[in-house]
PDB file of C-alpha atoms in Angstrom:
ATOM      1  CA  UNK K   1     -47.744  87.496 -20.808  1.00  0.00           C
ATOM      2  CA  UNK K   2     -48.523  90.865 -22.319  1.00  0.00           C
ATOM      3  CA  UNK K   3     -50.888  93.600 -21.473  1.00  0.00           C
ATOM      4  CA  UNK K   4     -52.069  96.152 -24.588  1.00  0.00           C
ATOM      5  CA  UNK K   5     -53.794  99.276 -24.662  1.00  0.00           C
ATOM      6  CA  UNK K   6     -55.220 100.715 -27.863  1.00  0.00           C
ATOM      7  CA  UNK K   7     -55.225 104.295 -28.503  1.00  0.00           C
ATOM      8  CA  UNK K   8     -57.108 105.507 -31.332  1.00  0.00           C
ATOM      9  CA  UNK K   9     -59.287 108.034 -32.855  1.00  0.00           C
ATOM     10  CA  UNK K  10     -63.084 106.810 -33.817  1.00  0.00           C
ATOM     11  CA  UNK K  11     -65.957 108.527 -35.908  1.00  0.00           C
ATOM     12  CA  UNK K  12     -69.402 108.048 -35.799  1.00  0.00           C
ATOM     13  CA  UNK K  13     -69.484 105.340 -38.889  1.00  0.00           C
ATOM     14  CA  UNK K  14     -68.233 102.007 -37.718  1.00  0.00           C
ATOM     15  CA  UNK K  15     -66.693 101.093 -41.155  1.00  0.00           C
ATOM     16  CA  UNK K  16     -64.425 103.939 -40.779  1.00  0.00           C
ATOM     17  CA  UNK K  17     -63.565 102.502 -37.021  1.00  0.00           C
ATOM     18  CA  UNK K  18     -63.148  99.274 -38.645  1.00  0.00           C
ATOM     19  CA  UNK K  19     -60.490  99.959 -40.639  1.00  0.00           C
ATOM     20  CA  UNK K  20     -58.538 101.749 -37.955  1.00  0.00           C
ATOM     21  CA  UNK K  21     -59.102  98.824 -35.686  1.00  0.00           C
ATOM     22  CA  UNK K  22     -57.933  96.089 -38.165  1.00  0.00           C
ATOM     23  CA  UNK K  23     -54.648  98.390 -38.753  1.00  0.00           C
ATOM     24  CA  UNK K  24     -53.912  98.617 -35.099  1.00  0.00           C
ATOM     25  CA  UNK K  25     -54.649  94.679 -34.185  1.00  0.00           C
ATOM     26  CA  UNK K  26     -52.091  93.784 -37.159  1.00  0.00           C
ATOM     27  CA  UNK K  27     -49.251  95.611 -35.335  1.00  0.00           C
ATOM     28  CA  UNK K  28     -49.846  93.626 -32.240  1.00  0.00           C
ATOM     29  CA  UNK K  29     -46.643  92.271 -30.290  1.00  0.00           C
ATOM     30  CA  UNK K  30     -46.288  88.111 -31.240  1.00  0.00           C
ATOM     31  CA  UNK K  31     -46.067  87.291 -27.482  1.00  0.00           C
ATOM     32  CA  UNK K  32     -49.148  85.177 -26.712  1.00  0.00           C
ATOM     33  CA  UNK K  33     -51.031  85.348 -24.369  1.00  0.00           C
ATOM     34  CA  UNK K  34     -51.983  88.601 -25.277  1.00  0.00           C
ATOM     35  CA  UNK K  35     -54.934  91.064 -23.390  1.00  0.00           C
ATOM     36  CA  UNK K  36     -56.188  93.542 -25.722  1.00  0.00           C
ATOM     37  CA  UNK K  37     -58.127  96.520 -24.377  1.00  0.00           C
ATOM     38  CA  UNK K  38     -60.037  98.715 -26.803  1.00  0.00           C
ATOM     39  CA  UNK K  39     -61.205 102.157 -25.791  1.00  0.00           C
ATOM     40  CA  UNK K  40     -64.860 103.280 -24.939  1.00  0.00           C
ATOM     41  CA  UNK K  41     -66.815 104.158 -27.970  1.00  0.00           C
ATOM     42  CA  UNK K  42     -64.518 102.203 -30.546  1.00  0.00           C
ATOM     43  CA  UNK K  43     -67.224 101.194 -32.420  1.00  0.00           C
ATOM     44  CA  UNK K  44     -68.918 104.753 -32.576  1.00  0.00           C
ATOM     45  CA  UNK K  45     -68.502 108.118 -30.865  1.00  0.00           C
ATOM     46  CA  UNK K  46     -70.744 110.638 -32.312  1.00  0.00           C
ATOM     47  CA  UNK K  47     -74.636 111.844 -31.719  1.00  0.00           C
ATOM     48  CA  UNK K  48     -77.689 109.627 -30.217  1.00  0.00           C
ATOM     49  CA  UNK K  49     -78.910 108.956 -33.471  1.00  0.00           C
ATOM     50  CA  UNK K  50     -75.512 107.210 -34.524  1.00  0.00           C
ATOM     51  CA  UNK K  51     -75.228 105.521 -31.620  1.00  0.00           C
ATOM     52  CA  UNK K  52     -78.699 104.030 -31.673  1.00  0.00           C
ATOM     53  CA  UNK K  53     -77.758 102.894 -35.280  1.00  0.00           C
ATOM     54  CA  UNK K  54     -75.028 100.604 -34.663  1.00  0.00           C
ATOM     55  CA  UNK K  55     -76.829  99.033 -31.453  1.00  0.00           C
ATOM     56  CA  UNK K  56     -77.271  95.327 -31.193  1.00  0.00           C
ATOM     57  CA  UNK K  57     -78.540  92.811 -28.897  1.00  0.00           C
ATOM     58  CA  UNK K  58     -76.038  90.787 -26.949  1.00  0.00           C
ATOM     59  CA  UNK K  59     -74.333  87.849 -28.779  1.00  0.00           C
ATOM     60  CA  UNK K  60     -76.298  89.199 -32.482  1.00  0.00           C
ATOM     61  CA  UNK K  61     -74.978  91.572 -34.970  1.00  0.00           C
ATOM     62  CA  UNK K  62     -72.350  91.876 -37.240  1.00  0.00           C
ATOM     63  CA  UNK K  63     -70.220  94.432 -35.217  1.00  0.00           C
ATOM     64  CA  UNK K  64     -69.860  91.468 -32.549  1.00  0.00           C
ATOM     65  CA  UNK K  65     -69.064  89.093 -34.971  1.00  0.00           C
ATOM     66  CA  UNK K  66     -66.081  91.010 -36.173  1.00  0.00           C
ATOM     67  CA  UNK K  67     -64.914  91.233 -32.446  1.00  0.00           C
ATOM     68  CA  UNK K  68     -64.831  87.477 -32.491  1.00  0.00           C
ATOM     69  CA  UNK K  69     -62.917  87.051 -35.589  1.00  0.00           C
ATOM     70  CA  UNK K  70     -60.381  89.327 -34.365  1.00  0.00           C
ATOM     71  CA  UNK K  71     -59.905  87.659 -31.188  1.00  0.00           C
ATOM     72  CA  UNK K  72     -59.663  84.251 -33.298  1.00  0.00           C
ATOM     73  CA  UNK K  73     -57.744  85.619 -35.876  1.00  0.00           C
ATOM     74  CA  UNK K  74     -54.669  87.472 -33.676  1.00  0.00           C
ATOM     75  CA  UNK K  75     -55.030  84.660 -30.856  1.00  0.00           C
ATOM     76  CA  UNK K  76     -55.861  87.354 -28.322  1.00  0.00           C
ATOM     77  CA  UNK K  77     -58.524  87.792 -25.220  1.00  0.00           C
ATOM     78  CA  UNK K  78     -60.110  91.139 -26.755  1.00  0.00           C
ATOM     79  CA  UNK K  79     -62.101  93.151 -24.604  1.00  0.00           C
ATOM     80  CA  UNK K  80     -64.548  95.737 -26.580  1.00  0.00           C
ATOM     81  CA  UNK K  81     -64.273  99.128 -24.171  1.00  0.00           C
ATOM     82  CA  UNK K  82     -67.771  99.834 -25.308  1.00  0.00           C
ATOM     83  CA  UNK K  83     -70.109  99.396 -27.858  1.00  0.00           C
ATOM     84  CA  UNK K  84     -74.059 100.194 -27.448  1.00  0.00           C
ATOM     85  CA  UNK K  85     -76.255  97.330 -26.750  1.00  0.00           C
ATOM     86  CA  UNK K  86     -79.960  96.959 -27.129  1.00  0.00           C
ATOM     87  CA  UNK K  87     -82.240  96.322 -23.642  1.00  0.00           C
ATOM     88  CA  UNK K  88     -84.620  93.497 -24.094  1.00  0.00           C
ATOM     89  CA  UNK K  89     -88.103  94.469 -24.303  1.00  0.00           C
ATOM     90  CA  UNK K  90     -87.134  98.170 -23.333  1.00  0.00           C
ATOM     91  CA  UNK K  91     -86.949 101.450 -25.626  1.00  0.00           C
ATOM     92  CA  UNK K  92     -83.489 101.591 -24.162  1.00  0.00           C
ATOM     93  CA  UNK K  93     -79.751 100.752 -24.658  1.00  0.00           C
ATOM     94  CA  UNK K  94     -76.694 100.280 -22.675  1.00  0.00           C
ATOM     95  CA  UNK K  95     -73.053 101.427 -23.084  1.00  0.00           C
ATOM     96  CA  UNK K  96     -71.414  97.710 -22.792  1.00  0.00           C
ATOM     97  CA  UNK K  97     -67.935  96.375 -22.352  1.00  0.00           C
ATOM     98  CA  UNK K  98     -67.510  92.767 -24.216  1.00  0.00           C
ATOM     99  CA  UNK K  99     -64.860  90.252 -23.341  1.00  0.00           C
ATOM    100  CA  UNK K 100     -63.655  87.468 -25.927  1.00  0.00           C
ATOM    101  CA  UNK K 101     -61.347  84.825 -25.365  1.00  0.00           C
ATOM    102  CA  UNK K 102     -58.751  83.743 -27.586  1.00  0.00           C
ATOM    103  CA  UNK K 103     -61.363  81.631 -29.630  1.00  0.00           C
ATOM    104  CA  UNK K 104     -63.698  84.200 -30.713  1.00  0.00           C
ATOM    105  CA  UNK K 105     -66.134  83.043 -27.374  1.00  0.00           C
ATOM    106  CA  UNK K 106     -67.908  86.153 -25.240  1.00  0.00           C
ATOM    107  CA  UNK K 107     -66.902  84.994 -22.315  1.00  0.00           C
ATOM    108  CA  UNK K 108     -68.434  88.279 -20.012  1.00  0.00           C
ATOM    109  CA  UNK K 109     -70.055  91.455 -20.880  1.00  0.00           C
ATOM    110  CA  UNK K 110     -70.363  94.710 -18.517  1.00  0.00           C
ATOM    111  CA  UNK K 111     -72.691  97.527 -18.323  1.00  0.00           C
ATOM    112  CA  UNK K 112     -71.582 100.487 -17.784  1.00  0.00           C
ATOM    113  CA  UNK K 113     -72.948 101.966 -13.835  1.00  0.00           C
ATOM    114  CA  UNK K 114     -71.941 105.608 -13.933  1.00  0.00           C
ATOM    115  CA  UNK K 115     -73.481 108.019 -16.301  1.00  0.00           C
ATOM    116  CA  UNK K 116     -71.816 110.899 -17.598  1.00  0.00           C
ATOM    117  CA  UNK K 117     -74.182 113.733 -16.914  1.00  0.00           C
ATOM    118  CA  UNK K 118     -71.623 116.735 -16.104  1.00  0.00           C
ATOM    119  CA  UNK K 119     -71.235 119.911 -17.468  1.00  0.00           C
ATOM    120  CA  UNK K 120     -67.683 120.921 -18.579  1.00  0.00           C
ATOM    121  CA  UNK K 121     -66.006 124.513 -19.491  1.00  0.00           C
ATOM    122  CA  UNK K 122     -64.887 122.777 -23.151  1.00  0.00           C
ATOM    123  CA  UNK K 123     -66.312 123.053 -26.177  1.00  0.00           C
ATOM    124  CA  UNK K 124     -69.419 120.836 -26.271  1.00  0.00           C
ATOM    125  CA  UNK K 125     -69.910 122.107 -22.636  1.00  0.00           C
ATOM    126  CA  UNK K 126     -72.990 120.069 -21.556  1.00  0.00           C
ATOM    127  CA  UNK K 127     -73.138 115.792 -21.438  1.00  0.00           C
ATOM    128  CA  UNK K 128     -75.750 114.023 -20.889  1.00  0.00           C
ATOM    129  CA  UNK K 129     -75.264 110.401 -21.546  1.00  0.00           C
ATOM    130  CA  UNK K 130     -78.711 109.158 -19.264  1.00  0.00           C
ATOM    131  CA  UNK K 131     -80.487 110.885 -22.369  1.00  0.00           C
ATOM    132  CA  UNK K 132     -78.777 107.933 -24.793  1.00  0.00           C
ATOM    133  CA  UNK K 133     -78.402 105.061 -22.257  1.00  0.00           C
ATOM    134  CA  UNK K 134     -79.535 103.354 -19.246  1.00  0.00           C
ATOM    135  CA  UNK K 135     -77.312 102.527 -16.254  1.00  0.00           C
ATOM    136  CA  UNK K 136     -75.809  98.919 -15.460  1.00  0.00           C
ATOM    137  CA  UNK K 137     -77.058  96.969 -12.249  1.00  0.00           C
ATOM    138  CA  UNK K 138     -73.938  94.700 -11.821  1.00  0.00           C
ATOM    139  CA  UNK K 139     -70.298  93.910 -11.260  1.00  0.00           C
ATOM    140  CA  UNK K 140     -68.842  92.089 -13.888  1.00  0.00           C
ATOM    141  CA  UNK K 141     -65.294  90.177 -12.636  1.00  0.00           C
ATOM    142  CA  UNK K 142     -63.968  87.484 -15.539  1.00  0.00           C
ATOM    143  CA  UNK K 143     -61.168  84.728 -14.973  1.00  0.00           C
ATOM    144  CA  UNK K 144     -58.716  84.621 -17.474  1.00  0.00           C
ATOM    145  CA  UNK K 145     -55.080  83.713 -18.318  1.00  0.00           C
ATOM    146  CA  UNK K 146     -54.010  86.982 -16.728  1.00  0.00           C
ATOM    147  CA  UNK K 147     -55.585  86.981 -13.829  1.00  0.00           C
ATOM    148  CA  UNK K 148     -59.196  88.002 -12.400  1.00  0.00           C
ATOM    149  CA  UNK K 149     -60.527  90.783 -14.256  1.00  0.00           C
ATOM    150  CA  UNK K 150     -62.275  93.944 -13.091  1.00  0.00           C
ATOM    151  CA  UNK K 151     -64.556  95.302 -15.615  1.00  0.00           C
ATOM    152  CA  UNK K 152     -65.372  99.320 -15.716  1.00  0.00           C
ATOM    153  CA  UNK K 153     -65.801 102.433 -18.109  1.00  0.00           C
ATOM    154  CA  UNK K 154     -64.175 105.625 -17.993  1.00  0.00           C
ATOM    155  CA  UNK K 155     -66.865 107.822 -15.791  1.00  0.00           C
ATOM    156  CA  UNK K 156     -66.845 104.737 -13.619  1.00  0.00           C
ATOM    157  CA  UNK K 157     -63.235 105.885 -12.490  1.00  0.00           C
ATOM    158  CA  UNK K 158     -64.425 108.804 -10.167  1.00  0.00           C
ATOM    159  CA  UNK K 159     -65.875 106.314  -7.720  1.00  0.00           C
ATOM    160  CA  UNK K 160     -63.387 104.435  -5.947  1.00  0.00           C
ATOM    161  CA  UNK K 161     -65.956 102.047  -3.828  1.00  0.00           C
ATOM    162  CA  UNK K 162     -66.472 100.343  -7.284  1.00  0.00           C
ATOM    163  CA  UNK K 163     -62.842  99.228  -7.476  1.00  0.00           C
ATOM    164  CA  UNK K 164     -62.692  98.113  -4.138  1.00  0.00           C
ATOM    165  CA  UNK K 165     -65.675  95.655  -4.663  1.00  0.00           C
ATOM    166  CA  UNK K 166     -64.037  94.257  -7.345  1.00  0.00           C
ATOM    167  CA  UNK K 167     -61.126  94.063  -5.544  1.00  0.00           C
ATOM    168  CA  UNK K 168     -62.776  92.509  -2.644  1.00  0.00           C
ATOM    169  CA  UNK K 169     -64.228  90.133  -5.273  1.00  0.00           C
ATOM    170  CA  UNK K 170     -60.519  88.866  -6.350  1.00  0.00           C
ATOM    171  CA  UNK K 171     -59.776  91.369  -9.015  1.00  0.00           C
ATOM    172  CA  UNK K 172     -56.133  91.936  -9.954  1.00  0.00           C
ATOM    173  CA  UNK K 173     -56.206  93.849 -13.433  1.00  0.00           C
ATOM    174  CA  UNK K 174     -58.846  96.565 -13.950  1.00  0.00           C
ATOM    175  CA  UNK K 175     -59.641  97.160 -17.452  1.00  0.00           C
ATOM    176  CA  UNK K 176     -60.412 101.259 -17.864  1.00  0.00           C
ATOM    177  CA  UNK K 177     -61.674 102.039 -21.652  1.00  0.00           C
ATOM    178  CA  UNK K 178     -62.269 105.423 -21.689  1.00  0.00           C
ATOM    179  CA  UNK K 179     -63.569 108.753 -23.644  1.00  0.00           C
ATOM    180  CA  UNK K 180     -62.123 111.013 -20.997  1.00  0.00           C
ATOM    181  CA  UNK K 181     -62.548 114.858 -21.879  1.00  0.00           C
ATOM    182  CA  UNK K 182     -59.126 117.081 -22.317  1.00  0.00           C
ATOM    183  CA  UNK K 183     -60.625 119.103 -19.679  1.00  0.00           C
ATOM    184  CA  UNK K 184     -61.391 116.292 -17.175  1.00  0.00           C
ATOM    185  CA  UNK K 185     -58.090 114.178 -18.402  1.00  0.00           C
ATOM    186  CA  UNK K 186     -55.586 116.727 -18.377  1.00  0.00           C
ATOM    187  CA  UNK K 187     -57.004 117.632 -14.584  1.00  0.00           C
ATOM    188  CA  UNK K 188     -57.525 114.134 -13.559  1.00  0.00           C
ATOM    189  CA  UNK K 189     -56.608 111.159 -15.529  1.00  0.00           C
ATOM    190  CA  UNK K 190     -53.783 110.190 -15.028  1.00  0.00           C
ATOM    191  CA  UNK K 191     -54.135 110.556 -10.452  1.00  0.00           C
ATOM    192  CA  UNK K 192     -57.239 108.531 -10.484  1.00  0.00           C
ATOM    193  CA  UNK K 193     -55.837 105.756 -12.594  1.00  0.00           C
ATOM    194  CA  UNK K 194     -53.078 105.796  -9.999  1.00  0.00           C
ATOM    195  CA  UNK K 195     -55.027 105.924  -7.054  1.00  0.00           C
ATOM    196  CA  UNK K 196     -57.014 102.816  -8.617  1.00  0.00           C
ATOM    197  CA  UNK K 197     -53.856 101.008  -8.671  1.00  0.00           C
ATOM    198  CA  UNK K 198     -52.141 101.816  -5.448  1.00  0.00           C
ATOM    199  CA  UNK K 199     -55.194 101.399  -3.306  1.00  0.00           C
ATOM    200  CA  UNK K 200     -56.468  98.174  -4.865  1.00  0.00           C
ATOM    201  CA  UNK K 201     -52.672  96.718  -5.641  1.00  0.00           C
ATOM    202  CA  UNK K 202     -53.697  95.851  -9.224  1.00  0.00           C
ATOM    203  CA  UNK K 203     -52.724  96.318 -12.446  1.00  0.00           C
ATOM    204  CA  UNK K 204     -54.656  99.368 -14.562  1.00  0.00           C
ATOM    205  CA  UNK K 205     -54.730  99.300 -18.384  1.00  0.00           C
ATOM    206  CA  UNK K 206     -56.347 102.329 -19.596  1.00  0.00           C
ATOM    207  CA  UNK K 207     -57.439 102.953 -23.186  1.00  0.00           C
ATOM    208  CA  UNK K 208     -58.675 106.346 -24.280  1.00  0.00           C
ATOM    209  CA  UNK K 209     -59.920 107.770 -27.509  1.00  0.00           C
ATOM    210  CA  UNK K 210     -57.859 110.716 -28.852  1.00  0.00           C
ATOM    211  CA  UNK K 211     -58.715 113.234 -30.675  1.00  0.00           C
ATOM    212  CA  UNK K 212     -61.698 115.228 -31.725  1.00  0.00           C
ATOM    213  CA  UNK K 213     -65.108 113.940 -32.658  1.00  0.00           C
ATOM    214  CA  UNK K 214     -67.404 117.137 -33.795  1.00  0.00           C
ATOM    215  CA  UNK K 215     -67.576 119.369 -31.009  1.00  0.00           C
ATOM    216  CA  UNK K 216     -65.896 116.769 -28.156  1.00  0.00           C
ATOM    217  CA  UNK K 217     -62.257 116.824 -27.701  1.00  0.00           C
ATOM    218  CA  UNK K 218     -61.104 113.630 -26.077  1.00  0.00           C
ATOM    219  CA  UNK K 219     -57.331 113.320 -23.915  1.00  0.00           C
ATOM    220  CA  UNK K 220     -55.877 110.026 -25.035  1.00  0.00           C
ATOM    221  CA  UNK K 221     -52.843 109.302 -22.516  1.00  0.00           C
ATOM    222  CA  UNK K 222     -53.668 105.386 -22.114  1.00  0.00           C
ATOM    223  CA  UNK K 223     -51.416 104.116 -20.292  1.00  0.00           C
ATOM    224  CA  UNK K 224     -50.698 100.697 -17.860  1.00  0.00           C
ATOM    225  CA  UNK K 225     -49.902 101.193 -14.274  1.00  0.00           C
ATOM    226  CA  UNK K 226     -48.354  98.218 -11.576  1.00  0.00           C
ATOM    227  CA  UNK K 227     -49.931  97.709  -8.524  1.00  0.00           C
ATOM    228  CA  UNK K 228     -47.334  99.901  -6.965  1.00  0.00           C
ATOM    229  CA  UNK K 229     -48.690 102.992  -8.578  1.00  0.00           C
ATOM    230  CA  UNK K 230     -46.097 103.277 -11.318  1.00  0.00           C
ATOM    231  CA  UNK K 231     -46.744 103.627 -14.783  1.00  0.00           C
ATOM    232  CA  UNK K 232     -45.005 101.028 -16.836  1.00  0.00           C
ATOM    233  CA  UNK K 233     -45.981 102.256 -20.571  1.00  0.00           C
ATOM    234  CA  UNK K 234     -48.238 104.947 -21.784  1.00  0.00           C
ATOM    235  CA  UNK K 235     -49.058 107.047 -25.141  1.00  0.00           C
ATOM    236  CA  UNK K 236     -49.926 110.686 -24.942  1.00  0.00           C
ATOM    237  CA  UNK K 237     -51.414 111.589 -28.159  1.00  0.00           C
ATOM    238  CA  UNK K 238     -52.131 109.653 -31.653  1.00  0.00           C
ATOM    239  CA  UNK K 239     -53.110 106.219 -32.277  1.00  0.00           C
ATOM    240  CA  UNK K 240     -51.060 103.331 -31.325  1.00  0.00           C
ATOM    241  CA  UNK K 241     -50.576 100.228 -28.805  1.00  0.00           C
ATOM    242  CA  UNK K 242     -49.413 100.565 -25.472  1.00  0.00           C
ATOM    243  CA  UNK K 243     -47.798  97.186 -24.308  1.00  0.00           C
ATOM    244  CA  UNK K 244     -46.358  95.972 -21.066  1.00  0.00           C
ATOM    245  CA  UNK K 245     -45.563  92.731 -19.488  1.00  0.00           C
ATOM    246  CA  UNK K 246     -47.610  91.197 -16.853  1.00  0.00           C
ATOM    247  CA  UNK K 247     -45.594  90.285 -13.793  1.00  0.00           C
ATOM    248  CA  UNK K 248     -47.614  88.606 -11.439  1.00  0.00           C
ATOM    249  CA  UNK K 249     -45.389  87.814  -8.888  1.00  0.00           C
ATOM    250  CA  UNK K 250     -44.751  91.745  -8.930  1.00  0.00           C
ATOM    251  CA  UNK K 251     -48.191  91.982  -7.803  1.00  0.00           C
ATOM    252  CA  UNK K 252     -48.692  88.998  -5.072  1.00  0.00           C
ATOM    253  CA  UNK K 253     -45.028  90.740  -3.473  1.00  0.00           C
ATOM    254  CA  UNK K 254     -46.833  93.729  -2.820  1.00  0.00           C
ATOM    255  CA  UNK K 255     -50.173  92.163  -1.426  1.00  0.00           C
ATOM    256  CA  UNK K 256     -48.076  90.059   1.046  1.00  0.00           C
ATOM    257  CA  UNK K 257     -45.584  92.770   1.736  1.00  0.00           C
ATOM    258  CA  UNK K 258     -48.428  95.086   2.148  1.00  0.00           C
ATOM    259  CA  UNK K 259     -51.710  93.430   3.056  1.00  0.00           C
ATOM    260  CA  UNK K 260     -53.582  96.205   2.971  1.00  0.00           C
ATOM    261  CA  UNK K 261     -56.912  94.320   2.057  1.00  0.00           C
ATOM    262  CA  UNK K 262     -56.113  92.177   5.064  1.00  0.00           C
ATOM    263  CA  UNK K 263     -56.124  95.336   7.214  1.00  0.00           C
ATOM    264  CA  UNK K 264     -59.196  97.200   5.508  1.00  0.00           C
ATOM    265  CA  UNK K 265     -61.784  97.845   8.741  1.00  0.00           C
ATOM    266  CA  UNK K 266     -64.359  99.120   6.317  1.00  0.00           C
ATOM    267  CA  UNK K 267     -66.049  96.717   3.688  1.00  0.00           C
ATOM    268  CA  UNK K 268     -68.229  97.802   0.742  1.00  0.00           C
ATOM    269  CA  UNK K 269     -71.856  96.857   0.543  1.00  0.00           C
ATOM    270  CA  UNK K 270     -72.204  96.205  -3.111  1.00  0.00           C
ATOM    271  CA  UNK K 271     -74.405  92.807  -3.910  1.00  0.00           C
ATOM    272  CA  UNK K 272     -74.148  91.284  -7.112  1.00  0.00           C
ATOM    273  CA  UNK K 273     -77.585  90.983  -8.249  1.00  0.00           C
TER     274      UNK K 273
END
């Protein structure tokens, strides 16, 4: 079994991003089964108007149909890092991660819980995701041939209790698609990812956007980290694939030898709705 994080530069135009994704997916390793994670904003990376123009209802629209087709064509489990989705009966959208199995069936989705409303010392300066998106309300875990997948998106990475809750509900692989800024990425991206892997004894797959769109520079540095916190593969800059074999026995050995989940004196209070 192989894990893949795809790193790319994205624009505000889906047709361009579709071409980039198609080219990179053609470079996938031949081993199957294969779990492929795309970055946050792989569909559209731009201003509010661009994002709204690409929003689809869950299960409807040509963008989702394309991802389903790619999953079938390449015989892969494909995780779309995020795309804008309409909220039924509301004038609002979510940033949504979508999971497709090798038959092209959507087997789960996750609406981003934590919205990036912060000030950063970069060329953009002010980020307000809540001007465009509504926050999600639920955790998402998905059973797969690779183990139980725990979903998250970008800014979620800073909230350890989210990942603790995913681990309590059986997560073995944590997915972190992102468009981290260069400033925050250089400071915190790698240590946060390693911390989430170590404290939860999970594989972490982190797929990032790279390069600059308008005034927003992104960090890249996609990587796959094992449950001991070791970086098994990474790509600092440029578009490409980060690949790593999945060693489930290694994960189980770490958890057996250091059973931190059993030793924990505190538990999250999160409840699925």
